[in-house]
PDB file of C-alpha atoms in Angstrom:
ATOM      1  CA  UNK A  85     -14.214  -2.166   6.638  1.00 91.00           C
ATOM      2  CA  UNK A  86     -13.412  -4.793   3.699  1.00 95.00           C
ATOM      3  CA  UNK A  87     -12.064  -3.859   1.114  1.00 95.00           C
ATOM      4  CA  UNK A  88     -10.967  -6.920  -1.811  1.00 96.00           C
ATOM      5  CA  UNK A  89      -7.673  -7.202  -3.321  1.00 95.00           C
ATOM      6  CA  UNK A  90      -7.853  -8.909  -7.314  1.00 95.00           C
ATOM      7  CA  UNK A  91      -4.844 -10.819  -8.242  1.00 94.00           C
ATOM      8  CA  UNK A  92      -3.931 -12.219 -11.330  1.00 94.00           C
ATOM      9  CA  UNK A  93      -1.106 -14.403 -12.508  1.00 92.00           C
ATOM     10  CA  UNK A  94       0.835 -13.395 -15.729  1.00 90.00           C
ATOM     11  CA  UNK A  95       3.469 -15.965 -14.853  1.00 87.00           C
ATOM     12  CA  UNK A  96       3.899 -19.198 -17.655  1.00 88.00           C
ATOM     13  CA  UNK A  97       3.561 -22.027 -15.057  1.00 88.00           C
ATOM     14  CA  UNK A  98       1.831 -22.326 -11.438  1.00 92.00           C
ATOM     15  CA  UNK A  99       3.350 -20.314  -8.691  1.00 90.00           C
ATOM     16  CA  UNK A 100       2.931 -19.955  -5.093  1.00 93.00           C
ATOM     17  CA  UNK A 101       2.317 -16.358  -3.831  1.00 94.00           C
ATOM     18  CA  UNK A 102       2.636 -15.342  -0.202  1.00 95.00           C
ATOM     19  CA  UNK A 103       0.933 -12.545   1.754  1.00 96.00           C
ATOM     20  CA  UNK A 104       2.260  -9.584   3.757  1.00 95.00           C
ATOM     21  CA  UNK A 105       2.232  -6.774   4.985  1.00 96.00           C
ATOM     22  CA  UNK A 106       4.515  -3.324   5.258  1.00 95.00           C
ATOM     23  CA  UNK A 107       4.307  -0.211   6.059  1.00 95.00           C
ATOM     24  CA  UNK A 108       5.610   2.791   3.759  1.00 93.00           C
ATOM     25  CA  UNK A 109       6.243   6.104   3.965  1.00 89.00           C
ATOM     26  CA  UNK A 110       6.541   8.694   1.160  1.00 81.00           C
ATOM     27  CA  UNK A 111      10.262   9.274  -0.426  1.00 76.00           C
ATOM     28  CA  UNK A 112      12.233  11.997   0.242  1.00 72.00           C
ATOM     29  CA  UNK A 113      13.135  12.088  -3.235  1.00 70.00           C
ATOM     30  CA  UNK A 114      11.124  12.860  -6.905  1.00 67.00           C
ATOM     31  CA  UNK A 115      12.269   9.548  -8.111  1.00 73.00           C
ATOM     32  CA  UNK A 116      10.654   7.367  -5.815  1.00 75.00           C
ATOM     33  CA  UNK A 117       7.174   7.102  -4.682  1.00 78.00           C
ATOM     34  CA  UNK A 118       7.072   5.424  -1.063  1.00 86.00           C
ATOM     35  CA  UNK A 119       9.226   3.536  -0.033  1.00 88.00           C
ATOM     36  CA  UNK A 120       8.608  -0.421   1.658  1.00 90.00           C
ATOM     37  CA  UNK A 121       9.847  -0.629   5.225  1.00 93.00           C
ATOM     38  CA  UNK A 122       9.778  -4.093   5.470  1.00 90.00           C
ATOM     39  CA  UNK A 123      10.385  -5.328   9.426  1.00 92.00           C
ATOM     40  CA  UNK A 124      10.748  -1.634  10.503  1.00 94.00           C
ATOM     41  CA  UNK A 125       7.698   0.282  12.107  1.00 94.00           C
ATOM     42  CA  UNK A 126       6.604   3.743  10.184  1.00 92.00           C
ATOM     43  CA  UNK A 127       4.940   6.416  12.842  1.00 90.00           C
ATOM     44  CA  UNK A 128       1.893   5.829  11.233  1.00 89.00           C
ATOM     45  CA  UNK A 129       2.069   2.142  11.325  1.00 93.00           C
ATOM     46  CA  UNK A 130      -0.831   0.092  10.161  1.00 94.00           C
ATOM     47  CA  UNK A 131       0.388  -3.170   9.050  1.00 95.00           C
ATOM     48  CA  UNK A 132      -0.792  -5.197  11.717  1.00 95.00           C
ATOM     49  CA  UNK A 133      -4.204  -3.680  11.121  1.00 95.00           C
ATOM     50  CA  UNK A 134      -4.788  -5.182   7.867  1.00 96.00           C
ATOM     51  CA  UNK A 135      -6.287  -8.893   8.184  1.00 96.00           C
ATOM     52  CA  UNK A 136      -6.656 -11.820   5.322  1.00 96.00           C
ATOM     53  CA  UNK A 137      -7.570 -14.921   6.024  1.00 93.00           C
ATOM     54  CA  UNK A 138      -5.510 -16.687   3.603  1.00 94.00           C
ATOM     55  CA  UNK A 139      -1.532 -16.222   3.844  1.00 95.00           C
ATOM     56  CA  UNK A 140      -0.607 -17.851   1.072  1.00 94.00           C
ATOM     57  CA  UNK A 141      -2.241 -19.566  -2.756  1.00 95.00           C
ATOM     58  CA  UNK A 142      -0.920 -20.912  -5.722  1.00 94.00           C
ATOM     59  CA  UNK A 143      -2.482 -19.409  -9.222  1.00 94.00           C
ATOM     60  CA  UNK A 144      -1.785 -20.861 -12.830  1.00 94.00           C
ATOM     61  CA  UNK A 145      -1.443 -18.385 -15.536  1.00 94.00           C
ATOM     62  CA  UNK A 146      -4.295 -16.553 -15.638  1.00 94.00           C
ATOM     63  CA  UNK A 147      -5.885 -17.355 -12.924  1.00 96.00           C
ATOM     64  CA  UNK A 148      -7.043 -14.646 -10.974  1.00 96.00           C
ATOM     65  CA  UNK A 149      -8.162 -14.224  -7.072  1.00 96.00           C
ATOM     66  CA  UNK A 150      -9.880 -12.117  -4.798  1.00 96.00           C
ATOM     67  CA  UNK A 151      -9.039 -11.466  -1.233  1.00 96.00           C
ATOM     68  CA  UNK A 152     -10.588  -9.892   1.470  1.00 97.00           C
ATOM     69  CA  UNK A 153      -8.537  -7.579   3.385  1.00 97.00           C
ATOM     70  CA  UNK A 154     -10.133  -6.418   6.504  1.00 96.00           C
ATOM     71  CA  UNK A 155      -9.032  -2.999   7.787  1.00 96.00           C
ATOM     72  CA  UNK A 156      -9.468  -3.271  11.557  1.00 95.00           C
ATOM     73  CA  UNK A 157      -9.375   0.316  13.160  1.00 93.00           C
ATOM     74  CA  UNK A 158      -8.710   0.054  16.857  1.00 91.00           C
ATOM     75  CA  UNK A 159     -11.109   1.797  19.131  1.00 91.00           C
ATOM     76  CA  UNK A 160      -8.205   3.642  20.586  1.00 91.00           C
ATOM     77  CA  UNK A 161      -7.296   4.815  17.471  1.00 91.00           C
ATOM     78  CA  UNK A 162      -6.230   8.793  17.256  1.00 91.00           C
ATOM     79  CA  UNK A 163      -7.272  11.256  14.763  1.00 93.00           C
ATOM     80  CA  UNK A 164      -5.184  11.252  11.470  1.00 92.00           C
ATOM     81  CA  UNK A 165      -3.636   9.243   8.746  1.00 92.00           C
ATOM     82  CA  UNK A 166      -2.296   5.375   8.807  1.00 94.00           C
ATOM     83  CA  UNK A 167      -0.441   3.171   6.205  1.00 94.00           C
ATOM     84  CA  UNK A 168       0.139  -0.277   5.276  1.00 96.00           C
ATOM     85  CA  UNK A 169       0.646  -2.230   2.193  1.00 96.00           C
ATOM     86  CA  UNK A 170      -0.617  -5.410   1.275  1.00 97.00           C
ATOM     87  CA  UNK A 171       2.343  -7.291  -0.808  1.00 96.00           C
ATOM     88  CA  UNK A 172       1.999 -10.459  -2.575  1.00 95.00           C
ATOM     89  CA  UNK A 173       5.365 -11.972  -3.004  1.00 93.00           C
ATOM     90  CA  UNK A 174       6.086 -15.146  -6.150  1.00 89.00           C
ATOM     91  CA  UNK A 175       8.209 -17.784  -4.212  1.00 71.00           C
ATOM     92  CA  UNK A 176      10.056 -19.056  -7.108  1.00 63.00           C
ATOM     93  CA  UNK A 177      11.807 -22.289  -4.516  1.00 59.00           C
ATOM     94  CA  UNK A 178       8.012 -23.599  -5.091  1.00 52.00           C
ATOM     95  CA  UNK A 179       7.695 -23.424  -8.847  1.00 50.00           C
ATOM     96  CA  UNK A 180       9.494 -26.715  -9.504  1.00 54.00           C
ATOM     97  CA  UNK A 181      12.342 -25.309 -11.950  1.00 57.00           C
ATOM     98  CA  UNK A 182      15.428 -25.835 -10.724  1.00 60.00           C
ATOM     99  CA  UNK A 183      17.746 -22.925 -10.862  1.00 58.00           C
ATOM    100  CA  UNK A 184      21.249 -21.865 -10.351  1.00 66.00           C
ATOM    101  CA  UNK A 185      22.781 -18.612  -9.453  1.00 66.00           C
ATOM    102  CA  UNK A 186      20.631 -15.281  -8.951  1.00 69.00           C
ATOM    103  CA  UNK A 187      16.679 -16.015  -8.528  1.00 67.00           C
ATOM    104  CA  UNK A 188      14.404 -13.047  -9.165  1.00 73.00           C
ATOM    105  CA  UNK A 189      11.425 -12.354  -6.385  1.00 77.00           C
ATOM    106  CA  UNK A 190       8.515 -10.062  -7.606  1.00 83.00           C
ATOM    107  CA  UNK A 191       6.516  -8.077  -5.468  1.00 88.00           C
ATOM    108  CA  UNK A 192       3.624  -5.897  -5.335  1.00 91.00           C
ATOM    109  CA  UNK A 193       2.178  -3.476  -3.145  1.00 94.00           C
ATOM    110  CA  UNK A 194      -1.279  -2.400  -2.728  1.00 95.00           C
ATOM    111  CA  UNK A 195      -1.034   0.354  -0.470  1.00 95.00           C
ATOM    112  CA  UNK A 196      -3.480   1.328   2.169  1.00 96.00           C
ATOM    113  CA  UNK A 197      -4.172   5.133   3.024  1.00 94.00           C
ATOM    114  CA  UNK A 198      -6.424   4.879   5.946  1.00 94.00           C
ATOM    115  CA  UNK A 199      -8.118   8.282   7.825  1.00 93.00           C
ATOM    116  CA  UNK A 200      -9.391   8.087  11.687  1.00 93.00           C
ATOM    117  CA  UNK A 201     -11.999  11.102  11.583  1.00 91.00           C
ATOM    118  CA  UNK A 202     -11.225  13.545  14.372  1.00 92.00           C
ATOM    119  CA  UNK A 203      -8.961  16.600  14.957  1.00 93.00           C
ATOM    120  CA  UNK A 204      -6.524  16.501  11.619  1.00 92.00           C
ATOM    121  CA  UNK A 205      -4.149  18.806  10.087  1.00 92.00           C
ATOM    122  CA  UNK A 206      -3.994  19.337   6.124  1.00 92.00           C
ATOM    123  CA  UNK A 207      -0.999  20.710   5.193  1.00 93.00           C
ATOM    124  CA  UNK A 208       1.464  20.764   2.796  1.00 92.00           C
ATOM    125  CA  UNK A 209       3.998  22.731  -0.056  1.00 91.00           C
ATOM    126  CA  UNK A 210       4.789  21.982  -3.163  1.00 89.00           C
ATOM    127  CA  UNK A 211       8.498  21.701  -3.484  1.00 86.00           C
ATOM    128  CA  UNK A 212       9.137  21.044  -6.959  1.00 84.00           C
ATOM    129  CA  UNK A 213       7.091  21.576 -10.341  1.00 84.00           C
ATOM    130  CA  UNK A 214       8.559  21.068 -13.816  1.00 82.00           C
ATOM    131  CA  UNK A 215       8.209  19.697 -17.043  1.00 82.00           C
ATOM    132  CA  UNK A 216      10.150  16.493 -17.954  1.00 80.00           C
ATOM    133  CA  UNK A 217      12.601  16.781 -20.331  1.00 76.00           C
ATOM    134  CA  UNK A 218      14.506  19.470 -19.299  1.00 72.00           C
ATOM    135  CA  UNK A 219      14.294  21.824 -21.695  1.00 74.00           C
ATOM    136  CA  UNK A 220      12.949  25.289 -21.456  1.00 71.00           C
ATOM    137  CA  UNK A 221      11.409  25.818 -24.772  1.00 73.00           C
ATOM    138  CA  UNK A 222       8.749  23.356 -26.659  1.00 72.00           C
ATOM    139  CA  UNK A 223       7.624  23.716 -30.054  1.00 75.00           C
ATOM    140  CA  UNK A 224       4.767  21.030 -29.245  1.00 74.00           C
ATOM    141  CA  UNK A 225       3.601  18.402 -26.863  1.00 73.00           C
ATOM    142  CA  UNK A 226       2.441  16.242 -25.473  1.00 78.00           C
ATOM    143  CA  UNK A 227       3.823  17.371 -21.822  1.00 77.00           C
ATOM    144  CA  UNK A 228       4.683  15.828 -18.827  1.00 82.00           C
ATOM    145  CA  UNK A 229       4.389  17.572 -15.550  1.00 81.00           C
ATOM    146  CA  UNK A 230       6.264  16.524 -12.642  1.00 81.00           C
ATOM    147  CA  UNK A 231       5.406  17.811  -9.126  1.00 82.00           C
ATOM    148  CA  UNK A 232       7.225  16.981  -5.619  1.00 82.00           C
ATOM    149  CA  UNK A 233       4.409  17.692  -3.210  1.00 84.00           C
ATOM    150  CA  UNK A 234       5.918  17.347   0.695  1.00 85.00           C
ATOM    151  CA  UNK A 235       2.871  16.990   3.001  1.00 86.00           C
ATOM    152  CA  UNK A 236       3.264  18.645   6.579  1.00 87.00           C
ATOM    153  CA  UNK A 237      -0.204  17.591   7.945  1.00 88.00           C
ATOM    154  CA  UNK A 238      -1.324  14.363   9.493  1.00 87.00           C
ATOM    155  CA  UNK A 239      -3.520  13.181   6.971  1.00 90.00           C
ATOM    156  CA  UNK A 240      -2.654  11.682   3.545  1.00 90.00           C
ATOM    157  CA  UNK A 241      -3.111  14.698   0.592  1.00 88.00           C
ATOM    158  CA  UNK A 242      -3.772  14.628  -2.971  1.00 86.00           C
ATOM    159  CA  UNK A 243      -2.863  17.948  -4.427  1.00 85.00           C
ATOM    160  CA  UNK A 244      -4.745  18.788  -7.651  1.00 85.00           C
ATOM    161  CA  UNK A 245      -5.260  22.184  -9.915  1.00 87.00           C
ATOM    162  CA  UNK A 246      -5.572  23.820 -13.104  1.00 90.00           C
ATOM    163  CA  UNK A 247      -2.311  24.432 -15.418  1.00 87.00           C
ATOM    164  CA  UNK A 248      -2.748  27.023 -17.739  1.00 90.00           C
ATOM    165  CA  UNK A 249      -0.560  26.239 -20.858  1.00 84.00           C
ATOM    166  CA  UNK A 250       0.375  29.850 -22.633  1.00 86.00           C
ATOM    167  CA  UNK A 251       2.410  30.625 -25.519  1.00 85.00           C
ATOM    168  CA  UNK A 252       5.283  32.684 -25.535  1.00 85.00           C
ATOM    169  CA  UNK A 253       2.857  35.689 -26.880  1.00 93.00           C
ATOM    170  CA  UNK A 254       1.038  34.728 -23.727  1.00 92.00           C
ATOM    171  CA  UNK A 255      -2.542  32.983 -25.182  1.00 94.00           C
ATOM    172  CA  UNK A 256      -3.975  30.695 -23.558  1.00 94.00           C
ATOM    173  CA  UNK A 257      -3.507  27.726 -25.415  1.00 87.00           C
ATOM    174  CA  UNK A 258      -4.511  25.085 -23.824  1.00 85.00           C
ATOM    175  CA  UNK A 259      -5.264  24.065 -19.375  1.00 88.00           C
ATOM    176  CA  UNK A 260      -4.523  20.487 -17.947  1.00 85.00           C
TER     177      UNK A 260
END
């Protein structure tokens, strides 16, 4: 399968981006979303399953483009979920400014949430679900919900539902 990756540079001056890959797992925490392995192996690794034939490009700003990633599943393959992120990395040693001190390296993921049909297990609980802000009582909105979702099975989940929103006289005033 291909799928293409769009990049664009918001940067003032041309820079030279490298490509790599990671795998991730999801945090054990509500204020992160995954988190980057970098050299370490995740036991769902992927990363050397995503393919590009260019490593590296330089874009001017506002230049902008598109790379084929090709997700290679291996005929061995077992049932269940995989993940790898594609990160493009700014090398700022290549931009031709001289600098002193502390340099600053962006980097993006695109993140990969591949499924190998067969034999799976959905599963999961929802841990945490609150309203940010911390208070108990709101005279009006808008809200925003924040749910900790930890998923047992061995494929990726996206929980979704209805909220009902009531008042305190308990009417229905509104559903997200």
């Amino acid at each position: 399968i291909t799928r293409v990756v769009s990049i664009i540079s918001r940067i003032d001056r041309p820079t030279r981006f490298r490509l790599t890959t990671e795998d991730f797992v999801g945090a054990d925490n509500e204020k992160d979303a995954v988190k980057l392995l970098g050299e370490d192996r995740s036991p769902y690794s992927f990363k050397d399953n995503l393919i590009t034939e260019i490593k590296e490009f330089t874009l001017k700003f506002g230049e902008q483009i598109e790379i084929p990633v090709v997700i290679r599943v291996p005929k061995n393959a077992q049932p269940g979920g995989f993940y790898a992120s594609l990160i493009v990395v700014n090398d700022p040693e290549d931009s031709g400014i001289e600098t002193i001190g502390t340099r600053s390296v962006s980097r993006l993921a695109q993140l990969f949430f591949v499924r190998v049909p067969g034999a799976v297990e959905e599963s999961g609980i929802l841990d945490s679900f609150r309203l940010l802000g911390g208070k108990s009582v709101y005279q009006s909105g808008p809200f925003t919900f924040q749910i900790l979702f930890k998923n047992d099975g061995t494929v990726h989940l996206v929980p979704y539902g209805k909220i009902i929103i009531k008042n305190m006289a308990g009417t229905v005033v509104g559903t997200v």
